Short mmCIF file of C-alpha atoms in Angstrom, two decimals:
data_model
loop_
_atom_site.label_atom_id
_atom_site.label_comp_id
_atom_site.label_asym_id
_atom_site.label_seq_id
_atom_site.Cartn_x
_atom_site.Cartn_y
_atom_site.Cartn_z
CA MET F 1 7.47 81.28 18.25
CA ILE F 2 4.84 79.21 20.05
CA PHE F 3 4.19 82.02 22.49
CA PHE F 4 3.72 84.39 19.54
CA ILE F 5 1.30 82.02 17.77
CA ILE F 6 -0.93 81.59 20.82
CA ARG F 7 -0.60 85.33 21.53
CA LYS F 8 0.62 84.79 25.06
CA LYS F 9 2.17 87.85 26.68
CA LEU F 10 5.43 87.23 28.51
CA SER F 11 6.43 89.09 31.62
CA ILE F 12 10.03 89.96 32.52
CA GLY F 13 9.99 86.99 34.88
CA ASP F 14 8.81 84.69 32.08
CA ILE F 15 11.58 85.92 29.78
CA ASP F 16 14.18 85.35 32.51
CA PHE F 17 12.69 81.89 33.08
CA ILE F 18 13.11 81.00 29.39
CA ALA F 19 16.60 82.52 29.27
CA GLU F 20 17.74 80.42 32.22
CA GLU F 21 16.32 77.24 30.70
CA LYS F 22 18.08 77.97 27.40
CA GLY F 23 21.42 78.68 29.04
CA LEU F 24 21.35 82.40 28.24
CA ASN F 25 22.42 85.28 30.42
CA LYS F 26 19.60 87.37 31.78
CA ASN F 27 21.46 90.54 30.83
CA GLY F 28 20.91 89.99 27.11
CA GLY F 29 23.05 88.60 24.32
CA SER F 30 20.30 86.60 22.60
CA VAL F 31 20.60 88.44 19.28
CA LYS F 32 24.37 88.00 19.18
CA LEU F 33 24.02 84.34 20.13
CA ILE F 34 21.51 83.69 17.34
CA ALA F 35 23.60 85.51 14.72
CA ILE F 36 26.84 83.71 15.60
CA SER F 37 25.11 80.32 15.88
CA ILE F 38 23.50 80.67 12.45
CA PHE F 39 26.81 81.76 10.90
CA ILE F 40 28.75 78.86 12.44
CA LEU F 41 26.09 76.24 11.70
CA LEU F 42 25.72 77.31 8.06
CA GLY F 43 29.50 77.34 7.58
CA ILE F 44 30.05 73.91 9.12
CA ASN F 45 27.01 72.52 7.34
CA PHE F 46 28.32 73.71 3.97
CA LEU F 47 31.85 72.36 4.51
CA PHE F 48 30.69 68.91 5.59
CA GLY F 49 28.03 68.86 2.88
CA ILE F 50 30.72 69.39 0.24
CA ALA F 51 32.98 66.77 1.88
CA LEU F 52 30.18 64.18 1.89
CA ALA F 53 29.20 65.07 -1.68
CA LEU F 54 32.76 64.49 -2.91
CA HIS F 55 32.86 61.24 -0.96
CA PHE F 56 29.65 59.99 -2.55
CA HIS F 57 30.80 61.12 -5.99
CA PHE F 58 34.30 59.59 -6.03
CA ASP F 59 34.08 56.57 -3.68
CA SER F 60 33.21 53.52 -5.78
CA TYR F 61 32.30 51.53 -2.65
CA VAL F 62 29.09 53.57 -2.43
CA MET F 63 27.70 51.30 -5.16
CA GLU F 64 28.41 48.27 -2.96
CA TYR F 65 27.07 49.82 0.24
CA LEU F 66 23.74 50.73 -1.33
CA LYS F 67 22.41 47.50 -2.77
CA GLY F 68 19.08 46.12 -1.73
CA PRO F 69 15.36 46.36 -2.54
CA SER F 70 14.71 49.02 0.12
CA MET F 71 17.73 51.23 -0.52
CA THR F 72 18.74 54.09 -2.77
CA SER F 73 20.77 52.87 -5.74
CA GLY F 74 24.46 53.54 -5.24
CA GLN F 75 24.85 54.04 -8.98
CA GLU F 76 22.74 57.19 -8.70
CA LEU F 77 25.33 58.68 -6.33
CA HIS F 78 28.64 57.53 -7.78
CA ASN F 79 29.94 59.78 -10.58
CA ASN F 80 26.79 61.91 -10.40
CA PHE F 81 28.03 65.13 -8.81
CA TRP F 82 24.82 67.15 -8.62
CA TYR F 83 22.83 64.32 -7.07
CA ALA F 84 25.74 63.55 -4.74
CA LEU F 85 25.85 67.25 -3.79
CA TRP F 86 22.15 67.25 -2.92
CA VAL F 87 22.50 64.08 -0.83
CA GLY F 88 25.63 65.47 0.87
CA ILE F 89 23.98 68.77 1.83
CA PHE F 90 20.80 66.99 2.95
CA SER F 91 22.75 64.50 5.08
CA SER F 92 24.91 67.23 6.64
CA THR F 93 21.87 69.37 7.45
CA SER F 94 20.02 66.42 8.96
CA ALA F 95 23.01 65.42 11.10
CA ILE F 96 23.89 68.87 12.46
CA ASN F 97 20.22 69.49 13.31
CA ASN F 98 19.97 66.05 14.94
CA ALA F 99 17.01 65.26 12.68
CA GLY F 100 17.84 61.63 11.92
CA LEU F 101 16.43 61.80 8.38
CA ASP F 102 18.27 60.22 5.45
CA VAL F 103 17.69 59.32 1.81
CA PHE F 104 19.48 55.96 1.82
CA GLY F 105 16.48 53.69 2.36
CA ASN F 106 14.97 51.80 5.27
CA TYR F 107 18.15 51.16 7.24
CA SER F 108 19.57 54.58 8.06
CA LEU F 109 23.40 54.37 7.95
CA GLU F 110 23.60 50.60 8.45
CA PRO F 111 24.79 50.00 4.85
CA PHE F 112 27.72 52.36 5.59
CA TYR F 113 28.83 50.71 8.82
CA ARG F 114 32.32 50.18 7.39
CA ASP F 115 32.50 53.58 5.72
CA TYR F 116 34.44 55.16 8.58
CA PHE F 117 34.87 58.53 6.85
CA LEU F 118 31.10 58.98 6.61
CA ILE F 119 30.54 57.72 10.16
CA ILE F 120 33.15 60.13 11.61
CA CYS F 121 31.63 63.05 9.67
CA PHE F 122 28.23 62.27 11.16
CA ILE F 123 29.72 61.96 14.66
CA ILE F 124 31.28 65.43 14.41
CA LEU F 125 28.09 66.99 13.04
CA ILE F 126 25.90 65.41 15.71
CA PHE F 127 28.25 66.61 18.46
CA ILE F 128 28.30 70.17 17.09
CA GLY F 129 24.51 70.26 16.89
CA GLY F 130 23.97 68.92 20.39
CA ILE F 131 26.61 70.71 22.48
CA GLY F 132 24.61 73.95 22.78
CA PHE F 133 24.69 77.26 20.91
CA PRO F 134 26.09 79.29 23.86
CA VAL F 135 29.29 77.25 23.49
CA TYR F 136 29.71 78.74 20.00
CA LEU F 137 29.42 82.24 21.43
CA ASP F 138 32.00 81.41 24.08
CA LEU F 139 34.45 80.08 21.49
CA TYR F 140 33.83 83.13 19.29
CA GLU F 141 34.56 85.51 22.17
CA LYS F 142 37.58 83.44 23.21
CA TYR F 143 39.02 83.73 19.69
CA HIS F 144 38.57 87.50 19.49
CA ALA F 145 39.82 88.03 23.04
CA ARG F 146 43.02 86.17 22.18
CA LYS F 147 43.49 88.37 19.09
CA ARG F 148 43.20 91.45 21.32
CA GLY F 149 45.61 89.98 23.85
CA GLU F 150 42.87 89.67 26.47
CA ILE F 151 41.87 86.80 28.73
CA HIS F 152 38.44 85.25 28.22
CA ILE F 153 37.03 82.89 30.85
CA PHE F 154 34.59 80.30 29.57
CA SER F 155 31.09 80.52 30.99
CA LEU F 156 29.76 78.02 33.51
CA PHE F 157 27.39 76.73 30.82
CA THR F 158 30.27 75.84 28.50
CA LYS F 159 32.31 74.19 31.25
CA VAL F 160 29.40 72.12 32.58
CA THR F 161 27.97 71.00 29.24
CA THR F 162 31.33 70.10 27.72
CA SER F 163 32.68 68.24 30.74
CA PHE F 164 29.48 66.33 31.46
CA TYR F 165 28.91 65.54 27.77
CA LEU F 166 32.36 63.96 27.49
CA GLY F 167 32.20 62.42 30.96
CA LEU F 168 28.86 60.75 30.30
CA LEU F 169 30.14 59.53 26.94
CA VAL F 170 33.26 57.93 28.46
CA PHE F 171 31.29 56.34 31.31
CA SER F 172 28.64 54.96 28.93
CA LEU F 173 31.30 53.62 26.56
CA ALA F 174 33.08 51.80 29.37
CA ALA F 175 29.83 50.37 30.75
CA ILE F 176 28.66 49.13 27.34
CA PHE F 177 31.98 47.46 26.54
CA ILE F 178 31.92 45.69 29.90
CA ILE F 179 28.33 44.54 29.33
CA GLU F 180 28.90 43.36 25.77
CA VAL F 181 32.26 41.68 26.28
CA THR F 182 31.21 39.78 29.41
CA ALA F 183 27.78 38.80 28.06
CA PRO F 184 27.05 35.16 27.23
CA ASN F 185 27.04 34.10 23.60
CA ASN F 186 23.36 34.81 22.99
CA TYR F 187 21.33 35.06 19.80
CA THR F 188 19.39 38.27 19.93
CA PHE F 189 18.53 39.57 16.48
CA THR F 190 16.31 38.40 13.63
CA VAL F 191 17.48 39.38 10.15
CA ASP F 192 14.79 40.31 7.63
CA SER F 193 14.61 39.67 3.90
CA ASP F 194 16.07 43.00 2.73
CA TRP F 195 19.31 42.49 4.65
CA MET F 196 19.69 38.96 3.27
CA ASN F 197 20.55 40.20 -0.23
CA ASN F 198 22.57 43.26 0.81
CA PRO F 199 26.31 42.78 0.08
CA ALA F 200 27.15 45.57 2.53
CA PHE F 201 26.02 43.33 5.39
CA ARG F 202 29.08 41.10 5.58
CA GLY F 203 27.54 38.77 8.09
CA GLY F 204 27.74 35.56 6.13
CA ASP F 205 25.02 33.71 4.24
CA ILE F 206 21.57 34.05 5.75
CA PRO F 207 19.26 31.42 4.25
CA ASN F 208 15.81 32.83 4.99
CA GLN F 209 13.74 35.30 6.93
CA GLY F 210 13.43 34.75 10.66
CA VAL F 211 16.95 33.37 11.24
CA GLN F 212 18.55 34.78 14.38
CA VAL F 213 22.14 36.05 14.36
CA ARG F 214 24.56 36.71 17.21
CA ASP F 215 24.93 39.89 19.20
CA ILE F 216 27.63 42.06 17.66
CA PHE F 217 30.45 41.33 20.13
CA HIS F 218 30.14 37.58 19.52
CA ASP F 219 29.71 37.85 15.76
CA PRO F 220 33.01 36.79 14.10
CA ASN F 221 32.05 38.65 10.90
CA PHE F 222 32.62 42.02 12.59
CA SER F 223 36.12 43.37 13.22
CA THR F 224 37.18 45.10 16.43
CA THR F 225 36.99 48.44 14.63
CA ASP F 226 33.45 47.64 13.49
CA LYS F 227 32.39 46.87 17.05
CA PHE F 228 33.96 50.05 18.43
CA PHE F 229 32.16 52.25 15.91
CA PHE F 230 28.89 50.38 16.50
CA VAL F 231 29.02 51.35 20.18
CA PHE F 232 30.56 54.80 19.79
CA PHE F 233 28.23 55.95 17.02
CA SER F 234 25.17 54.50 18.76
CA LEU F 235 25.99 56.47 21.92
CA ILE F 236 26.58 59.73 20.05
CA SER F 237 23.41 59.23 18.04
CA ALA F 238 21.38 58.35 21.13
CA ARG F 239 22.00 61.85 22.49
CA ASN F 240 19.37 63.02 19.96
CA ALA F 241 20.37 62.28 16.37
CA GLY F 242 18.49 59.06 15.61
CA PHE F 243 20.87 57.66 12.99
CA GLN F 244 22.03 54.08 13.38
CA ASN F 245 24.84 52.03 11.88
CA ILE F 246 23.54 48.87 13.57
CA SER F 247 20.13 47.89 14.86
CA PRO F 248 19.72 48.54 18.63
CA GLN F 249 18.27 45.03 18.87
CA ARG F 250 21.71 43.56 18.30
CA PHE F 251 22.87 44.93 21.65
CA MET F 252 22.41 43.23 25.00
CA PRO F 253 19.57 44.41 27.29
CA GLY F 254 21.97 46.26 29.58
CA THR F 255 23.33 48.23 26.63
CA LYS F 256 19.81 49.12 25.51
CA ILE F 257 19.13 50.50 29.00
CA ILE F 258 22.21 52.73 28.77
CA LEU F 259 21.16 53.94 25.32
CA ALA F 260 17.65 54.65 26.63
CA LEU F 261 19.01 56.68 29.55
CA ASN F 262 21.21 58.67 27.17
CA MET F 263 18.14 59.44 25.06
CA TRP F 264 16.26 60.52 28.19
CA ILE F 265 19.11 62.85 29.22
CA GLY F 266 19.40 64.26 25.70
CA ALA F 267 21.57 67.12 24.53
CA SER F 268 22.48 70.52 25.96
CA PRO F 269 19.97 73.35 26.42
CA CYS F 270 19.71 75.77 23.51
CA SER F 271 20.71 73.08 21.02
CA THR F 272 19.00 71.01 18.35
CA GLY F 273 18.29 68.14 20.76
CA GLY F 274 15.61 67.20 23.27
CA GLY F 275 15.42 65.30 26.57
CA ILE F 276 15.68 66.70 30.08
CA ARG F 277 18.90 68.38 28.91
CA LEU F 278 22.46 67.75 30.03
CA THR F 279 22.59 70.62 32.53
CA THR F 280 19.53 69.24 34.33
CA PHE F 281 21.24 65.87 34.67
CA ALA F 282 24.43 67.57 35.84
CA ILE F 283 22.60 69.50 38.57
CA MET F 284 20.91 66.30 39.74
CA LEU F 285 24.29 64.55 40.08
CA LEU F 286 25.74 67.57 41.87
CA THR F 287 22.75 67.61 44.24
CA ILE F 288 23.31 63.95 45.12
CA SER F 289 27.02 64.61 45.61
CA SER F 290 26.26 67.60 47.84
CA TYR F 291 23.83 65.54 49.93
CA TRP F 292 26.42 62.76 50.27
CA ARG F 293 29.00 65.29 51.49
CA GLN F 294 26.38 66.91 53.77
CA SER F 295 27.01 70.26 52.15
CA SER F 296 24.34 72.97 52.13
CA LYS F 297 25.68 74.44 48.87
CA ILE F 298 25.86 72.89 45.41
CA THR F 299 29.05 74.09 43.76
CA ILE F 300 30.99 73.42 40.58
CA TYR F 301 33.89 75.27 38.94
CA GLN F 302 33.99 77.73 41.87
CA ARG F 303 30.36 78.71 41.35
CA THR F 304 27.29 77.99 43.48
CA ILE F 305 24.18 76.68 41.74
CA SER F 306 21.08 78.66 42.69
CA ASN F 307 18.31 76.97 44.68
CA SER F 308 15.81 77.83 41.94
CA SER F 309 17.88 75.87 39.40
CA VAL F 310 18.02 72.88 41.74
CA ILE F 311 14.25 72.93 42.31
CA LYS F 312 13.56 73.20 38.57
CA SER F 313 15.95 70.34 37.84
CA ILE F 314 14.24 68.09 40.37
CA ALA F 315 10.82 68.99 38.96
CA VAL F 316 11.89 68.42 35.34
CA THR F 317 13.55 65.09 36.16
CA SER F 318 10.59 63.81 38.18
CA LEU F 319 7.94 64.86 35.66
CA SER F 320 9.88 63.41 32.74
CA LEU F 321 10.23 60.02 34.45
CA VAL F 322 6.53 59.96 35.32
CA LEU F 323 5.56 60.74 31.71
CA ILE F 324 7.98 58.18 30.26
CA LEU F 325 6.83 55.42 32.61
CA PHE F 326 3.18 56.28 31.94
CA VAL F 327 3.62 55.98 28.16
CA SER F 328 5.78 52.85 28.62
CA LEU F 329 2.88 51.17 30.41
CA PHE F 330 0.58 52.01 27.49
CA LEU F 331 3.08 50.49 25.07
CA THR F 332 3.57 47.40 27.24
CA SER F 333 -0.18 46.80 27.35
CA ASP F 334 -0.13 46.56 23.53
CA ILE F 335 2.65 43.97 23.34
CA THR F 336 0.25 40.99 23.43
CA ALA F 337 -1.77 42.37 20.52
CA VAL F 338 1.40 43.17 18.60
CA GLU F 339 2.88 39.71 19.15
CA THR F 340 -0.36 38.01 18.07
CA GLN F 341 -0.56 40.01 14.85
CA ARG F 342 3.07 39.64 13.81
CA GLN F 343 3.21 35.85 14.33
CA THR F 344 1.77 35.45 10.83
CA THR F 345 4.68 37.36 9.24
CA VAL F 346 7.68 36.50 11.44
CA PRO F 347 6.88 33.28 13.34
CA ASN F 348 10.32 33.03 14.94
CA GLY F 349 10.83 36.75 15.35
CA TYR F 350 11.90 38.88 18.26
CA HIS F 351 9.59 39.01 21.31
CA TYR F 352 9.05 42.45 22.82
CA THR F 353 9.39 43.23 26.53
CA PHE F 354 8.92 46.22 28.85
CA LEU F 355 12.48 47.25 28.01
CA ASP F 356 11.42 47.84 24.40
CA SER F 357 8.51 49.98 25.60
CA PHE F 358 10.84 52.00 27.83
CA PHE F 359 13.32 52.33 24.95
CA GLU F 360 10.62 53.69 22.63
CA ALA F 361 9.34 56.16 25.25
CA CYS F 362 12.83 57.50 25.98
CA SER F 363 13.50 57.83 22.27
CA ALA F 364 10.30 59.85 21.83
CA PHE F 365 11.01 62.11 24.81
CA GLY F 366 14.56 62.70 23.61
CA THR F 367 13.25 63.34 20.07
CA THR F 368 15.85 60.82 18.97
CA GLY F 369 14.13 58.43 16.59
CA LEU F 370 15.96 55.22 17.46
CA SER F 371 13.55 52.31 17.73
CA SER F 372 13.37 48.77 19.00
CA GLY F 373 10.76 48.14 16.31
CA LEU F 374 7.74 48.27 18.61
CA SER F 375 6.49 51.69 17.47
CA SER F 376 6.34 50.56 13.84
CA GLU F 377 4.13 47.54 14.53
CA ASP F 378 0.58 47.56 13.14
CA GLY F 379 -0.90 46.27 16.38
CA LEU F 380 0.05 49.39 18.35
CA SER F 381 -3.02 51.20 19.70
CA VAL F 382 -4.00 54.78 18.96
CA PHE F 383 -3.47 55.72 22.62
CA SER F 384 0.13 54.50 22.52
CA ARG F 385 0.84 56.44 19.33
CA ILE F 386 -0.69 59.60 20.80
CA GLY F 387 1.42 59.08 23.92
CA LEU F 388 4.60 58.90 21.84
CA ILE F 389 3.61 62.06 19.93
CA PHE F 390 2.95 63.83 23.23
CA LEU F 391 6.39 62.82 24.54
CA MET F 392 8.07 64.10 21.37
CA PHE F 393 6.33 67.46 21.75
CA ILE F 394 7.22 67.78 25.44
CA GLY F 395 10.80 66.63 24.85
CA GLN F 396 11.49 69.24 22.18
CA LEU F 397 9.60 72.15 23.75
CA THR F 398 11.02 71.14 27.17
CA ILE F 399 8.98 70.60 30.30
CA SER F 400 9.78 74.12 31.48
CA GLY F 401 8.49 75.60 28.22
CA THR F 402 5.38 73.45 28.31
CA ILE F 403 4.57 74.59 31.84
CA LEU F 404 5.08 78.20 30.79
CA VAL F 405 2.64 77.81 27.89
CA GLY F 406 -0.10 76.46 30.12
CA ARG F 407 0.14 78.81 33.06
CA LYS F 408 -0.46 82.46 33.73
CA SER F 409 2.39 84.95 33.83
CA LEU F 410 4.61 84.93 36.89
CA LYS F 411 3.26 87.01 39.73
CA PRO F 412 5.46 89.28 41.84
CA THR F 413 7.08 87.52 44.78
CA SER F 414 5.15 87.90 48.00
CA GLN F 415 6.67 90.18 50.64
CA TYR F 416 6.04 87.70 53.44
CA SER F 417 6.62 83.98 54.00
CA PHE F 418 5.38 81.30 56.36
CA ALA F 419 7.42 79.76 59.15
CA GLU F 420 9.88 77.08 58.05
CA GLU F 421 9.57 73.57 59.45
CA ARG F 422 11.45 70.33 58.83
CA LEU F 423 9.52 67.32 57.52
CA MET F 424 10.75 63.75 57.99
CA ILE F 425 11.79 62.10 54.71
CA GLY F 426 13.32 58.78 53.70
#
């Protein structure tokens, strides 16, 4: 669409370049992929929208979850089918598109942190939206091949994205639980006035604004199930959704780093998410593994990754890190001004660090929407805000797509090449 708006002509090489970045076959199939993806997304969106609507309509606890000056009234949802239907469809659409928008107030899904049915629905929708549309096509063809009695082999895209998505999730879960369980009993989070009067926050009596509460794994008011869903949902959401059932500030610094890296990696190509994309991260890990084994080929699932894909992955990874660090430095330079301005409102509040700047930059690049609070501060400069907007644009369009917009069409490959020579590296 962007190429059409700016009236940029695309060569065959450009089209192949886009197709490879989006996980499509160069031999076609785009129309079929789009049609099947739309059909599946609309069907799943409708089913979960109805399920959420019925949940909002019949569950009386909704009235307890949504109480507070900055929240939607739960009484408007309970026993009000048409309004519950609208909220259900809106929530389902936002989740499956990894948009992160909600109509519940200022705290995303935090009032529903013990509504496990709603949390699980959002987890499923976020996963479906971020796994990549070519996976839908693969499953569709697998289903019809089985009906015909034929054998269908999943594509390399489906195998890589699914295995690395789940593998990264399991690794991140294990790392976060180790960090949180072994962490000292610190006080890391400042509760504000809206949460004080919210019955859904079963964290005990909080006397006034500015009082710090414990990190979640040392808070006796949360059950083991609560803590598991805090971590699990935060990881799923960090892959691009932007919903939260607990503030990221209640996690330890090591956990926030893992969440930031997940936001930087993002979702699969040809999905509703952003970031460097999961396949790029997978190729980088495979490249490191190949170098460690002193192998000249990068292979996975009995397939060899092309050199062009490796070069593009290295370029995308390097450029993304440079951009994120550059914007993080802008944000860090504003911390002093932000701290000075907010001392009048929250004297004993949270103090920002470079980690918060890095967290915000990764969230912008991954088009996630999770925040440490820094980006919402009044003292943030115009340059920092423009930097975050720029990262959001690059993260969604992808670095490859951005480069393609700004360059001329690919020229035919030269028929000659220069002599090859080795250069000493680290």
